[in-house]
Coordinates of C-alpha atoms in Angstrom, one line a residue:
M1 CA -5.3 -35.2 7.5
D2 CA -2.7 -35.2 4.7
A3 CA -4.4 -32.1 3.1
I4 CA -4.4 -30.3 6.5
K5 CA -0.7 -31.1 7.0
Y6 CA 0.1 -29.9 3.5
K7 CA -1.7 -26.6 4.1
E8 CA 0.1 -26.1 7.4
N9 CA 3.5 -26.7 5.7
E10 CA 2.5 -24.3 3.0
F11 CA 1.7 -21.5 5.5
R12 CA 4.9 -22.3 7.4
S13 CA 6.9 -22.1 4.2
A14 CA 5.2 -18.8 3.3
A15 CA 6.2 -17.3 6.7
E16 CA 9.8 -18.4 6.1
K17 CA 10.0 -16.8 2.7
L18 CA 8.6 -13.6 4.0
Q19 CA 11.2 -13.6 6.8
S20 CA 13.9 -14.1 4.2
A21 CA 12.5 -11.1 2.3
R22 CA 12.6 -9.0 5.5
E23 CA 16.2 -9.9 6.2
E24 CA 17.3 -8.9 2.6
I25 CA 15.5 -5.6 2.9
K26 CA 17.2 -4.9 6.2
R27 CA 20.6 -5.2 4.5
I28 CA 19.8 -1.9 2.7
I29 CA 17.1 -0.3 4.8
V30 CA 18.0 0.6 8.4
G31 CA 15.1 0.7 10.9
Q32 CA 11.6 1.5 9.6
D33 CA 10.5 -2.0 10.6
E34 CA 6.9 -1.0 10.9
V35 CA 6.9 0.6 7.4
V36 CA 8.5 -2.5 5.9
E37 CA 5.9 -4.7 7.5
Q38 CA 3.0 -2.6 6.3
L39 CA 4.3 -2.5 2.8
L40 CA 4.6 -6.3 2.8
W41 CA 1.0 -6.6 4.0
S42 CA -0.1 -4.3 1.1
I43 CA 1.8 -6.4 -1.4
L44 CA 0.3 -9.7 0.0
S45 CA -3.1 -8.1 -0.2
G46 CA -2.6 -7.2 -3.9
G47 CA -3.2 -3.5 -3.1
H48 CA -1.5 -0.2 -3.7
S49 CA 0.1 1.9 -1.0
L50 CA 0.6 5.6 -0.3
L51 CA 3.7 6.5 1.7
E52 CA 3.8 9.9 3.4
G53 CA 6.9 11.3 4.9
L54 CA 9.5 14.0 4.6
P55 CA 12.2 14.0 1.9
G56 CA 15.3 12.0 2.5
L57 CA 13.8 9.3 4.7
G58 CA 14.5 6.5 2.2
K59 CA 11.0 5.9 0.7
T60 CA 12.3 5.5 -2.9
M61 CA 15.2 3.3 -1.8
L62 CA 12.8 1.1 0.3
I63 CA 10.5 0.6 -2.7
R64 CA 13.3 -0.2 -5.1
T65 CA 14.8 -2.6 -2.5
I66 CA 11.5 -4.5 -2.2
A67 CA 11.3 -4.8 -6.0
D68 CA 14.9 -6.2 -6.2
C69 CA 14.3 -8.6 -3.3
M70 CA 11.2 -10.0 -4.9
D71 CA 12.6 -10.0 -8.5
L72 CA 9.9 -7.7 -9.7
S73 CA 10.3 -5.2 -12.6
F74 CA 10.5 -1.6 -11.3
N75 CA 9.8 1.8 -12.9
R76 CA 9.9 5.2 -11.2
I77 CA 7.7 8.1 -12.4
Q78 CA 8.6 11.6 -11.0
F79 CA 5.3 13.5 -10.9
T80 CA 5.5 17.1 -11.9
P81 CA 2.9 19.7 -12.9
D82 CA 3.7 19.4 -16.6
L83 CA 3.5 15.6 -16.7
M84 CA 0.9 14.3 -19.2
P85 CA -1.2 11.1 -19.0
S86 CA 0.5 9.7 -22.0
D87 CA 3.9 10.1 -20.2
I88 CA 2.5 7.5 -17.8
T89 CA 0.5 5.1 -19.9
G90 CA 2.4 5.3 -23.2
T91 CA 1.1 6.4 -26.6
M92 CA 0.5 5.3 -30.2
L93 CA 3.1 6.5 -32.7
L94 CA 2.8 6.4 -36.5
Q95 CA 5.7 4.3 -37.8
P96 CA 6.5 2.2 -40.9
G97 CA 5.2 -1.4 -40.5
D98 CA 6.6 -4.7 -41.8
N99 CA 4.7 -4.2 -45.0
G100 CA 6.1 -0.7 -45.6
R101 CA 2.8 1.0 -44.8
Q102 CA 2.4 3.5 -42.0
E103 CA 0.8 1.9 -38.9
F104 CA 0.1 3.0 -35.3
I105 CA 2.4 1.2 -33.0
F106 CA 2.0 1.3 -29.2
H107 CA 4.9 2.4 -27.1
E108 CA 4.5 1.4 -23.5
G109 CA 4.9 3.9 -20.7
P110 CA 6.5 3.4 -17.3
I111 CA 3.2 2.1 -15.9
F112 CA 4.0 -1.3 -17.4
A113 CA 6.0 -2.8 -14.6
N114 CA 5.3 -5.0 -11.6
I115 CA 6.1 -2.1 -9.1
V116 CA 5.5 1.5 -10.2
L117 CA 6.8 4.2 -7.9
A118 CA 4.7 7.3 -8.3
D119 CA 7.1 9.7 -6.7
E120 CA 5.4 12.9 -5.2
I121 CA 2.1 11.9 -6.8
N122 CA 0.4 15.1 -5.5
R123 CA 2.6 17.3 -7.7
A124 CA 0.8 16.3 -10.9
T125 CA -2.5 17.7 -12.1
P126 CA -5.7 15.8 -11.5
K127 CA -5.9 14.9 -15.2
T128 CA -2.6 13.1 -14.9
Q129 CA -3.4 11.6 -11.6
S130 CA -6.5 10.1 -13.1
A131 CA -4.4 8.2 -15.6
L132 CA -3.4 6.0 -12.8
L133 CA -7.0 5.2 -11.7
E134 CA -7.8 2.7 -14.4
A135 CA -4.5 0.9 -14.0
M136 CA -4.9 0.8 -10.2
A137 CA -8.6 -0.3 -10.2
E138 CA -8.9 -2.5 -13.4
R139 CA -5.2 -3.5 -14.0
T140 CA -5.6 -2.3 -17.6
V141 CA -4.7 0.8 -19.6
T142 CA -6.8 2.1 -22.5
V143 CA -5.0 4.1 -25.3
M144 CA -6.9 5.2 -28.4
G145 CA -9.6 2.5 -27.8
S146 CA -7.1 -0.3 -27.3
T147 CA -7.0 -2.0 -23.9
K148 CA -3.6 -3.2 -22.6
M149 CA -3.3 -5.6 -19.7
M150 CA -0.9 -4.8 -16.8
A151 CA 1.9 -7.1 -15.6
K152 CA 1.1 -9.6 -12.8
P153 CA 1.6 -8.8 -10.0
F154 CA 1.1 -5.1 -10.3
F155 CA 1.4 -2.5 -7.5
V156 CA 1.4 1.3 -7.5
L157 CA 3.5 2.6 -4.5
A158 CA 3.1 6.3 -4.3
T159 CA 4.8 8.9 -2.1
Q160 CA 3.9 12.4 -1.1
N161 CA 5.5 15.1 1.0
P162 CA 3.2 16.2 3.9
I163 CA 4.7 19.7 4.4
D164 CA 5.6 21.2 1.0
M165 CA 2.1 21.9 -0.3
E166 CA 3.0 24.8 -2.7
G167 CA 2.3 23.8 -6.3
T168 CA 0.6 20.5 -5.3
Y169 CA -2.8 19.0 -6.1
P170 CA -4.2 17.1 -3.1
L171 CA -5.5 13.7 -4.1
P172 CA -9.3 13.6 -4.3
E173 CA -11.1 11.3 -1.8
A174 CA -12.0 8.8 -4.6
Q175 CA -8.4 8.3 -5.5
M176 CA -7.2 8.1 -1.9
D177 CA -9.7 5.3 -1.4
R178 CA -8.0 3.3 -4.1
F179 CA -5.0 2.9 -1.9
I180 CA -5.3 -0.1 0.4
C181 CA -3.3 1.6 3.0
K182 CA -1.5 4.9 3.9
I183 CA 1.8 4.4 5.6
L184 CA 3.5 7.2 7.6
V185 CA 7.3 7.2 7.3
G186 CA 8.9 8.8 10.4
Y187 CA 12.4 9.9 11.5
P188 CA 14.9 7.1 12.2
S189 CA 16.2 6.7 15.8
R190 CA 19.6 8.0 17.0
E191 CA 21.1 4.5 16.6
D192 CA 19.6 4.0 13.2
L193 CA 21.0 7.4 12.1
K194 CA 24.5 6.3 13.1
D195 CA 24.0 3.0 11.2
I196 CA 22.8 4.8 8.1
A197 CA 25.9 7.1 8.2
R198 CA 28.2 4.1 8.5
R199 CA 26.6 2.2 5.6
T200 CA 26.2 5.1 3.2
T201 CA 29.5 6.9 3.7
G202 CA 31.9 3.9 3.5
T203 CA 33.4 1.9 0.7
E204 CA 31.1 -1.1 0.8
T205 CA 27.8 -1.2 -1.0
P206 CA 25.4 -3.9 0.2
I207 CA 23.7 -5.9 -2.5
V208 CA 20.2 -7.4 -2.2
S209 CA 19.6 -11.0 -3.1
R210 CA 16.4 -12.4 -4.5
A211 CA 14.4 -13.9 -1.7
V212 CA 11.0 -14.2 -3.4
S213 CA 10.1 -14.6 -7.1
A214 CA 7.1 -13.0 -9.0
D215 CA 5.4 -16.4 -9.0
D216 CA 5.9 -16.7 -5.3
V217 CA 4.3 -13.3 -4.8
I218 CA 1.2 -14.4 -6.7
R219 CA 1.0 -17.6 -4.7
L220 CA 1.4 -15.7 -1.4
Q221 CA -1.4 -13.4 -2.4
Q222 CA -3.6 -16.5 -3.0
L223 CA -2.6 -17.9 0.4
A224 CA -3.5 -14.6 2.1
K225 CA -7.0 -14.9 0.7
E226 CA -7.3 -18.3 2.2
I227 CA -6.7 -17.1 5.7
L228 CA -9.8 -17.8 7.8
V229 CA -11.9 -15.1 9.4
S230 CA -14.3 -16.2 12.2
E231 CA -17.8 -14.7 12.6
E232 CA -16.6 -13.0 15.8
I233 CA -13.7 -11.3 14.1
L234 CA -15.9 -10.3 11.1
D235 CA -18.4 -8.7 13.6
F236 CA -15.5 -6.8 15.2
A237 CA -14.3 -5.5 11.9
V238 CA -17.8 -4.4 10.9
A239 CA -18.2 -2.7 14.3
I240 CA -15.0 -0.7 13.7
V241 CA -16.3 0.6 10.4
T242 CA -19.9 1.3 11.5
C243 CA -18.6 3.2 14.6
S244 CA -16.8 5.6 12.3
H245 CA -20.2 6.8 10.9
P246 CA -21.5 10.0 12.6
G247 CA -24.9 9.4 14.2
S248 CA -24.7 5.6 14.0
E249 CA -25.4 3.3 16.9
G250 CA -22.2 2.9 18.9
S251 CA -20.4 6.0 17.5
S252 CA -18.6 8.1 20.1
E253 CA -19.1 11.8 20.9
S254 CA -15.8 12.6 19.1
V255 CA -16.9 10.8 16.0
N256 CA -20.3 12.6 15.9
K257 CA -18.5 15.9 16.6
F258 CA -15.5 15.9 14.3
I259 CA -16.1 13.4 11.5
Q260 CA -17.9 14.4 8.3
Y261 CA -17.8 11.1 6.5
G262 CA -16.9 7.7 7.9
I263 CA -15.4 4.5 6.4
G264 CA -17.1 2.8 3.5
P265 CA -17.2 -0.9 2.3
R266 CA -13.8 -0.6 0.6
G267 CA -12.3 0.3 4.0
L268 CA -13.7 -2.9 5.5
Q269 CA -12.3 -4.9 2.7
S270 CA -8.9 -3.3 3.1
L271 CA -8.9 -3.8 6.8
L272 CA -9.6 -7.5 6.5
M273 CA -7.1 -8.1 3.7
L274 CA -4.3 -6.4 5.6
A275 CA -5.2 -8.4 8.7
K276 CA -5.1 -11.6 6.7
A277 CA -1.7 -10.6 5.3
R278 CA -0.4 -9.9 8.8
A279 CA -1.6 -13.4 9.9
L280 CA 0.2 -14.9 7.0
C281 CA 3.4 -13.1 7.8
S282 CA 3.2 -14.8 11.3
G283 CA 2.6 -18.2 9.8
R284 CA -1.0 -18.4 11.0
Y285 CA -4.1 -19.3 9.0
H286 CA -6.7 -17.4 11.0
V287 CA -7.2 -13.7 11.7
S288 CA -7.0 -12.5 15.3
T289 CA -8.2 -9.3 17.0
G290 CA -4.6 -8.3 17.2
D291 CA -4.3 -8.5 13.4
L292 CA -7.3 -6.2 13.0
K293 CA -6.0 -3.7 15.6
N294 CA -2.6 -3.5 14.0
A295 CA -4.0 -3.2 10.5
A296 CA -6.6 -0.5 11.4
L297 CA -4.3 2.6 11.3
P298 CA -2.7 2.0 7.9
A299 CA -6.0 0.7 6.4
L300 CA -8.3 3.4 7.7
R301 CA -6.4 6.7 8.4
H302 CA -6.9 8.1 4.9
R303 CA -10.6 7.1 4.7
L304 CA -11.9 9.3 7.5
L305 CA -12.9 12.8 6.4
L306 CA -12.9 15.4 9.2
N307 CA -15.4 18.2 9.3
F308 CA -14.5 21.9 9.6
E309 CA -14.3 21.7 13.4
G310 CA -12.0 18.7 13.3
E311 CA -9.7 20.3 10.8
A312 CA -9.6 23.6 12.8
R313 CA -8.6 21.7 16.0
G314 CA -5.8 19.9 14.0
L315 CA -7.1 16.5 14.9
A316 CA -5.2 13.5 13.5
T317 CA -7.4 10.7 12.2
D318 CA -5.2 8.2 14.0
E319 CA -6.4 9.5 17.3
L320 CA -10.0 9.0 16.3
I321 CA -9.3 5.5 15.0
L322 CA -7.6 4.5 18.2
E323 CA -10.6 5.8 20.2
I324 CA -12.9 3.7 17.9
L325 CA -10.8 0.6 18.5
E326 CA -10.9 1.1 22.3
N327 CA -14.7 1.6 22.3
C328 CA -15.2 -1.5 20.1
S329 CA -13.0 -3.6 22.3
K330 CA -14.9 -2.6 25.4
A331 CA -18.2 -3.3 23.7
A332 CA -17.0 -6.8 22.5
A333 CA -15.7 -7.6 26.0
A334 CA -19.0 -6.6 27.6
K335 CA -21.0 -9.1 25.4

């Protein structure tokens, strides 16, 4: 009983720390509550996030604020067509050593930080984008045969502009799949706009206090992994994934007609991890169907590949995911 009580207190304390982090973030970021929540889920899941939204909506400020609030080191990389892989990872330079002889000495690039903002990631060439893949997947960087470990915790939070496509290089499906979630950043409301204007055009500059430490983040990630998933919830998550496959049992007419490729195993892992993180944010130690439904859009929207007819109709993958969720819910209720 003492062990159970200890665990309950640990989950309750985690929820309180996360609430403190939210309150600190709100001192700088007005509105965008859903975006903040989904970014926190991503961090608790230990995954990388892709933020898509128009310029000037506060994506960079939000990421910097989260880094300050969690006392994590932060570097920003502005992606441009002439950016080279070594500009990200760092390089070996020939310099005089302690013994007076010339030696290769490694100079770290901006990738060596807890949070790395890859700003407008789709503006760099595929060769440069691929420099991120090893760091994102393996948490290592290899330069001239020497492997360097990344900091812990380590997150790549990338942004891209959905409308200005001239001179950009769309991310390949393999790289998109490396992001645990894709977060859509929308316009602020009328009241939020007024609040933004008051805060940013006055004399006072709000300052973020540290609410969570780097060690806390690592511990919270471990707690998120310990969240329980029942067999029923796991079956529901698997049904969501399999129903996205054209021609599979339970797939809808829209899926068969408009989807070329459905969601793979990494999508299922991302869905469950985000659902666990949402449960932890609520102070619960088990995943509910509500957690899965709320995590489905950010976890899966970038993993569905539309066919030509779906693209021609201008379908949004969110619509198809919501339809899959509805069909799966009905099938689960009928059992």
